[in-house]
mmCIF file of C-alpha atoms in Angstrom:
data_model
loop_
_atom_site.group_PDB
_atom_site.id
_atom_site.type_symbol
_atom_site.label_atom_id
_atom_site.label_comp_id
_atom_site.label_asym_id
_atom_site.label_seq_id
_atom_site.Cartn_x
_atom_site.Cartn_y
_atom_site.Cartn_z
ATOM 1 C CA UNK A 1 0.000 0.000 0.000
ATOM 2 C CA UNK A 2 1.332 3.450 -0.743
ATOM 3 C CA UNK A 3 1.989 5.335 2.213
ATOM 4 C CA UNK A 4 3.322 7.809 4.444
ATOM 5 C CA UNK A 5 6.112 6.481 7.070
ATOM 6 C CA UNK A 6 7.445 8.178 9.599
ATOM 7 C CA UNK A 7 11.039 7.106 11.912
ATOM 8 C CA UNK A 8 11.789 6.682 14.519
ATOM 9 C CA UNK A 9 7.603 6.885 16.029
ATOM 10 C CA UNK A 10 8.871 7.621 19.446
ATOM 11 C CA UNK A 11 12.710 9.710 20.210
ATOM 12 C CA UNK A 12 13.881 11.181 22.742
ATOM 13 C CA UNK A 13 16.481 13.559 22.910
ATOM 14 C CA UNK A 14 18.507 15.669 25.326
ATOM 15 C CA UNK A 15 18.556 19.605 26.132
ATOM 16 C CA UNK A 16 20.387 21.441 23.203
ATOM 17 C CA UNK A 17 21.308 18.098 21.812
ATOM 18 C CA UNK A 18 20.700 17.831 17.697
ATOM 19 C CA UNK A 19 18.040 15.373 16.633
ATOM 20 C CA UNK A 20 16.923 14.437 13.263
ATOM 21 C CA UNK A 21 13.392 12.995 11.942
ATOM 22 C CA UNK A 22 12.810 11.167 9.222
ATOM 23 C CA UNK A 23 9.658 10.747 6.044
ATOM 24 C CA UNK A 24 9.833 9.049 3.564
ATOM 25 C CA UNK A 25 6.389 8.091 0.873
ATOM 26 C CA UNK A 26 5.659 5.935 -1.887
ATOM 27 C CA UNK A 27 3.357 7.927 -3.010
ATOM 28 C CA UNK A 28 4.935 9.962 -5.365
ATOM 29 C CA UNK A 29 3.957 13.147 -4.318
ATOM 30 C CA UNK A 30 5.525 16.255 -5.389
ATOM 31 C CA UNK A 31 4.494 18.269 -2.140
ATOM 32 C CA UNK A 32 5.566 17.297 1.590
ATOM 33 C CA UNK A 33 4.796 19.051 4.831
ATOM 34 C CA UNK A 34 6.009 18.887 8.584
ATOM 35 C CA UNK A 35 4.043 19.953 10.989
ATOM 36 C CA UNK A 36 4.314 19.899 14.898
ATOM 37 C CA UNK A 37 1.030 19.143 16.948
ATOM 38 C CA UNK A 38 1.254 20.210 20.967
ATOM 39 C CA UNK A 39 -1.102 18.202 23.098
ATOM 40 C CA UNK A 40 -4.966 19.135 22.045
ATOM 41 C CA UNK A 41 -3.764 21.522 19.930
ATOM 42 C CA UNK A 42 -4.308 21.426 15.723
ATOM 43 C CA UNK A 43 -1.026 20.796 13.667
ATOM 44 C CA UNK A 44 0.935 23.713 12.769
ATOM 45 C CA UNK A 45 2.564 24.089 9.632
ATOM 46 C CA UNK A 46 6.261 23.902 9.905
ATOM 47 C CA UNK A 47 7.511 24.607 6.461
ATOM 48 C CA UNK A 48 6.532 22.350 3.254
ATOM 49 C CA UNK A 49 8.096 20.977 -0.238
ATOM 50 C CA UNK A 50 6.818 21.001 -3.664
ATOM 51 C CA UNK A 51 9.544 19.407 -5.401
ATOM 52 C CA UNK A 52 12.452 21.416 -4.433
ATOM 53 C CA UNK A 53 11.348 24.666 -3.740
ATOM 54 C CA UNK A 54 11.141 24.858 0.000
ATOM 55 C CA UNK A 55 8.743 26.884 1.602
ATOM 56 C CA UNK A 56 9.171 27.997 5.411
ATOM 57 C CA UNK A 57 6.542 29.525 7.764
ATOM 58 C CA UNK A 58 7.306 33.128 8.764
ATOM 59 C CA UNK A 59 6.933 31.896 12.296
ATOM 60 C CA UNK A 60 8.874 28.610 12.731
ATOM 61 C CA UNK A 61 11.807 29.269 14.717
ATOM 62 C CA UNK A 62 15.403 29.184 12.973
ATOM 63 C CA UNK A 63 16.157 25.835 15.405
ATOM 64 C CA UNK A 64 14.208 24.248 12.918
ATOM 65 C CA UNK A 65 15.252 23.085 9.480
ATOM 66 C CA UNK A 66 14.600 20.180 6.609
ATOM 67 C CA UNK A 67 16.264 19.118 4.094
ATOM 68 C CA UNK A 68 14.557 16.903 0.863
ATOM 69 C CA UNK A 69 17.303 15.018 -1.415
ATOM 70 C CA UNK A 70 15.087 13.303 -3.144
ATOM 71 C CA UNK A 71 11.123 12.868 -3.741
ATOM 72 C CA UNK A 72 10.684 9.975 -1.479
ATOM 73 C CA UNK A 73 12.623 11.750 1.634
ATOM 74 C CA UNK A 74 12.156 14.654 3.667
ATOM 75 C CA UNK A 75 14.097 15.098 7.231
ATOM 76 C CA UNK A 76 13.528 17.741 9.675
ATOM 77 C CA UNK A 77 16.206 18.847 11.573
ATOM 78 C CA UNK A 78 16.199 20.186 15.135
ATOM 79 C CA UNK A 79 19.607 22.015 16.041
ATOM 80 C CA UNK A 80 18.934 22.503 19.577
ATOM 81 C CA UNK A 81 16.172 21.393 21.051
ATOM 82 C CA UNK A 82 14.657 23.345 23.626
ATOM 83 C CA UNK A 83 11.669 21.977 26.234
ATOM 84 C CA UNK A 84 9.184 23.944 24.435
ATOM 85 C CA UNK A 85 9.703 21.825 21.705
ATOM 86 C CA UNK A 86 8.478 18.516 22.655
ATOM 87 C CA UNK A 87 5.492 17.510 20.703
ATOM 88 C CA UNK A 88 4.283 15.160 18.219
ATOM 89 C CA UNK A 89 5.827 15.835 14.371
ATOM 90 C CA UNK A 90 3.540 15.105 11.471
ATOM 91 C CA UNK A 91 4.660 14.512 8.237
ATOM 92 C CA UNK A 92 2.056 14.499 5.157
ATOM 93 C CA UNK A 93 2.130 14.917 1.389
ATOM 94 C CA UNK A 94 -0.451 15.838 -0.985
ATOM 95 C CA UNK A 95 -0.240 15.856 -4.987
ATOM 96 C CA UNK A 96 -0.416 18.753 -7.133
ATOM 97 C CA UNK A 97 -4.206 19.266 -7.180
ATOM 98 C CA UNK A 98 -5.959 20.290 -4.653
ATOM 99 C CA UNK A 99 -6.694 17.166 -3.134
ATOM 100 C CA UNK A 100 -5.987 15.160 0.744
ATOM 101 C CA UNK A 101 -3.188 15.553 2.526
ATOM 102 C CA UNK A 102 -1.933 11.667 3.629
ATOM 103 C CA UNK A 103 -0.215 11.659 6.772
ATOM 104 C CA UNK A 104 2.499 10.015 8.657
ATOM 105 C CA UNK A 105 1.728 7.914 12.087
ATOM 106 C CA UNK A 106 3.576 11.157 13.561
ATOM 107 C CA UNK A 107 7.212 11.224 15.654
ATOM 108 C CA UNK A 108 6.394 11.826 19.353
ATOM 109 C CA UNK A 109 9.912 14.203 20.296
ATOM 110 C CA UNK A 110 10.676 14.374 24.396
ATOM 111 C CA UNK A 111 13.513 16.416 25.323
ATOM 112 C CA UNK A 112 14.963 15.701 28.656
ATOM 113 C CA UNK B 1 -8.115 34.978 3.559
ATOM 114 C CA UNK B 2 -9.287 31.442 4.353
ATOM 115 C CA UNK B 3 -10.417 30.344 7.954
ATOM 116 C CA UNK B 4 -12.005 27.206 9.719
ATOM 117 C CA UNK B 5 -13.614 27.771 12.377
ATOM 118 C CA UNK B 6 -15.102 24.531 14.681
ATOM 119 C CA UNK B 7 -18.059 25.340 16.779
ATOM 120 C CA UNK B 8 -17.970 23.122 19.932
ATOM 121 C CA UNK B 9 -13.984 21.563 21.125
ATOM 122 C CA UNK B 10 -15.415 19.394 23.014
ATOM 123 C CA UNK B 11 -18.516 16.830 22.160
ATOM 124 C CA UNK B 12 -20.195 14.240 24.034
ATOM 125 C CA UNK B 13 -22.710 12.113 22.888
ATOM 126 C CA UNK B 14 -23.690 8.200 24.253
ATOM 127 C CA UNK B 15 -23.235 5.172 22.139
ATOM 128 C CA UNK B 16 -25.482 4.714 19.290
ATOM 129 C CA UNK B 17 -27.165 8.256 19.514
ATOM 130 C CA UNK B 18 -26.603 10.472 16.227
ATOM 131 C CA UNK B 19 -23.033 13.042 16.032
ATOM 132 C CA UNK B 20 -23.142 16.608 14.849
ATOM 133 C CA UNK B 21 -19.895 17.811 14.588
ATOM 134 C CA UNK B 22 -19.840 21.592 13.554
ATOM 135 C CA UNK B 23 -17.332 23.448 10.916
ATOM 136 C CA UNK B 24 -18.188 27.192 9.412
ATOM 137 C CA UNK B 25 -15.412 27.972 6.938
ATOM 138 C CA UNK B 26 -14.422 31.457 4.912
ATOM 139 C CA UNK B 27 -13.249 31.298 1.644
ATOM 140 C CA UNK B 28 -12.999 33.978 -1.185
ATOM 141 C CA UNK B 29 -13.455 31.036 -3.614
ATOM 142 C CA UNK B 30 -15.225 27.720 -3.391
ATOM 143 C CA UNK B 31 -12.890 25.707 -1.330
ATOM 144 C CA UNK B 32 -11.837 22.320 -1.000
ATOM 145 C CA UNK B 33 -12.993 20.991 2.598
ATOM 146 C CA UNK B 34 -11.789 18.196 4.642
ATOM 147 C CA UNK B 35 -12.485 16.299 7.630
ATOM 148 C CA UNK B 36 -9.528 14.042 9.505
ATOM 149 C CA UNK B 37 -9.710 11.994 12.379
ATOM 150 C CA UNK B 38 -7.026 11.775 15.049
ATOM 151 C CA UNK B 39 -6.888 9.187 17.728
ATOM 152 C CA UNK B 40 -4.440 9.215 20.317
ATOM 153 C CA UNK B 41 -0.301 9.401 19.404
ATOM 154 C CA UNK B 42 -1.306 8.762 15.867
ATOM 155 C CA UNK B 43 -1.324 10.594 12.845
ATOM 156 C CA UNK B 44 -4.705 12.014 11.042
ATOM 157 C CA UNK B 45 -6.764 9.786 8.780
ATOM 158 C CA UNK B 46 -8.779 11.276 6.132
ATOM 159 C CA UNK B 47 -12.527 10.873 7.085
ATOM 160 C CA UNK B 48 -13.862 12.210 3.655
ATOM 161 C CA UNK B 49 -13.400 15.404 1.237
ATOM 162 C CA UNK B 50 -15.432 17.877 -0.518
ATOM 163 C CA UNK B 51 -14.309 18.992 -3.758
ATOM 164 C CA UNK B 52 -17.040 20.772 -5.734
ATOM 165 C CA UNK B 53 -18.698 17.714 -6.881
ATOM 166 C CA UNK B 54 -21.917 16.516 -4.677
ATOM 167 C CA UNK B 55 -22.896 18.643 -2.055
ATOM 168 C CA UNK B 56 -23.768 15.667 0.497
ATOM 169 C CA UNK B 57 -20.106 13.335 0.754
ATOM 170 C CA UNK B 58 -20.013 10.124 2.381
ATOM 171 C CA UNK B 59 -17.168 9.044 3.899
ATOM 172 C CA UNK B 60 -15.338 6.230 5.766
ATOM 173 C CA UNK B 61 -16.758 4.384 9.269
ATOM 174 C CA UNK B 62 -20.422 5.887 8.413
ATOM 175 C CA UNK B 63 -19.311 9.802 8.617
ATOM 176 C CA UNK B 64 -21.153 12.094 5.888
ATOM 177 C CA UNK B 65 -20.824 15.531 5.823
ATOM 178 C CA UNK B 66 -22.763 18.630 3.881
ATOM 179 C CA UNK B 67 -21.671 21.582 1.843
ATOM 180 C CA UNK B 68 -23.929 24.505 2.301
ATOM 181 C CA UNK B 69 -22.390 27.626 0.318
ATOM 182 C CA UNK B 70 -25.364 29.427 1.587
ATOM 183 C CA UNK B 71 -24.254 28.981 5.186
ATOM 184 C CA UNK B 72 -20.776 28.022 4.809
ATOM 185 C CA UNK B 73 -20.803 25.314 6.839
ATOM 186 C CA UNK B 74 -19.481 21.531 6.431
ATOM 187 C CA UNK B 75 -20.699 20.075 9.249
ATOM 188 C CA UNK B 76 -19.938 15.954 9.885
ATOM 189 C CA UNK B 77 -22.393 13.865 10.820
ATOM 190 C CA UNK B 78 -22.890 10.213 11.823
ATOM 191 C CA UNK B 79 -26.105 8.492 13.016
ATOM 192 C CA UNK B 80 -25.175 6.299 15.144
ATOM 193 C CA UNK B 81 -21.795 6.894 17.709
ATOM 194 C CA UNK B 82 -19.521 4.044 18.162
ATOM 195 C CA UNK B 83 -16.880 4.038 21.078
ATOM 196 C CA UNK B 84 -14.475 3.679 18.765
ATOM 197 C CA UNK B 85 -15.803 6.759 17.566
ATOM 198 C CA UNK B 86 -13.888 8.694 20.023
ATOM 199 C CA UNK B 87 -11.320 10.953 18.862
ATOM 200 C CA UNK B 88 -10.248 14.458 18.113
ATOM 201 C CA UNK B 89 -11.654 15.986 14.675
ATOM 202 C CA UNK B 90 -10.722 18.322 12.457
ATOM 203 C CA UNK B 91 -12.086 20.317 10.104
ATOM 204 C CA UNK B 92 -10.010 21.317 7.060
ATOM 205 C CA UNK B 93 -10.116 24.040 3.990
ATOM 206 C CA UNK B 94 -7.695 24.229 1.607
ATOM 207 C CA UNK B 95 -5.701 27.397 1.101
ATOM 208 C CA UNK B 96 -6.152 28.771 -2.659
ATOM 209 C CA UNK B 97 -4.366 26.630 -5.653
ATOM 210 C CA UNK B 98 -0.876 27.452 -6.200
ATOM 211 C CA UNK B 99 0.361 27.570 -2.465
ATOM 212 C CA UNK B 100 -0.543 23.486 -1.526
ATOM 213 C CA UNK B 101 -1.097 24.743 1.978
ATOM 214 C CA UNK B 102 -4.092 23.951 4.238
ATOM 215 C CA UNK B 103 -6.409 26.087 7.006
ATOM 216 C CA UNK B 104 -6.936 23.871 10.151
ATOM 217 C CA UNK B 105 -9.673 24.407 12.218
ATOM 218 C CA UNK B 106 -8.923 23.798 16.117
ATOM 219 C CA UNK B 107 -10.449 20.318 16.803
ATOM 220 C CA UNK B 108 -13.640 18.963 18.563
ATOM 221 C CA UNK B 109 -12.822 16.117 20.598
ATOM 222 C CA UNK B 110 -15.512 13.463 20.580
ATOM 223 C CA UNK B 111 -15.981 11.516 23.667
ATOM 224 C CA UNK B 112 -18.895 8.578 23.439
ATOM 225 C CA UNK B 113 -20.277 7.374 26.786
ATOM 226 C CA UNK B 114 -21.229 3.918 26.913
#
């Protein structure tokens, strides 16, 4: 089945220490997001993909960066992470209409 | 600019009685709407989508959900509440063609009492 896949589901990571998430899809979507989700909160849009051309949100923080080599993979980088920044990370893609999103089973970050 | 905006964050309702979940959007154009389903520490599955074909969609599990343009509203509805019904919901609108983003609305969480 085509999908959305997200690693590791669970990480946990240490004040200030660099972590890295992973997404990859085989669904051959040109467009892929991140978003982080707090606890009963909606996701918030991180930054997103469509092919190459990386778009960022004017109000994620600079500790937070991605990188996509390819179409399948997308990674999102967190320099140093800070306590405020534990939360679950959502990855999802959509094609070039205006169709779904399909989303990752999420990465749930705690930073001890 | 485009904005979701869900009625009620929380909802309860008791097992097999009907679910009215509310959404009002605004959109400058006729917009794409979505509803997802999130159950606890995992990701959000697509319930069903309106994309300017049939006004009334039917989804997945027994969910439908109406477009009214007159009201702008896309509420979800189900007529019968199963405890595995419970979950947060959210409403969706897509964010004009060209920038692939989408407008969340904030969630109702659904809690079914036995």
């Amino acid at each position: 089945d085509a999908m959305v896949i997200q690693n590791p589901r669970y990480q946990v990571t240490q004040f200030g220490k660099p972590v890295t998430l992973s997404c990859s899809q085989t669904l051959n979507h040109n467009v892929m997001y991140w978003y982080q989700q707090k606890s009963s909160q909606a996701p918030k849009l991180l930054f997103h993909y469509y092919d190459k051309d990386f778009n960022n949100e004017a109000d994620t923080p600079d500790n937070f960066q991605s990188r996509r080599p390819n179409t399948s993979f997308c990674f999102l980088d967190i320099r140093s992470p800070g306590l405020g920044d534990a939360a679950m990370y959502l990855c999802a893609t959509s094609g070039t209409s205006v169709g779904e999103q399909f989303f990752g089973p999420g990465t749930r970050l705690t930073v001890l | 600019a485009q904005s979701v905006t869900q009625l009620d964050s929380h909802v309860s309702v008791s097992e097999g009685t009907p679910v009215l979940l509310r959404c009002n959007y605004s959109s400058s154009y006729s917009p794409s709407l979505f509803w997802y389903v999130q159950h606890p520490n995992k990701g959000l599955q697509l319930l069903l989508k309106y994309t300017s074909a049939a006004t009334l969609v039917k989804g997945i599990n027994g969910f439908e959900a109406e477009f009214k343009k007159s009201e702008t509203s896309f509420h979800l509805t189900k007529p019968s509440a199963h405890m595995s019904d419970a979950a947060e919901y959210f409403c969706v609108v897509s964010d004009p063609a060209g920038t692939y983003k989408y407008i969340f609305g904030t969630g109702t969480r659904l809690k079914v009492l036995a």
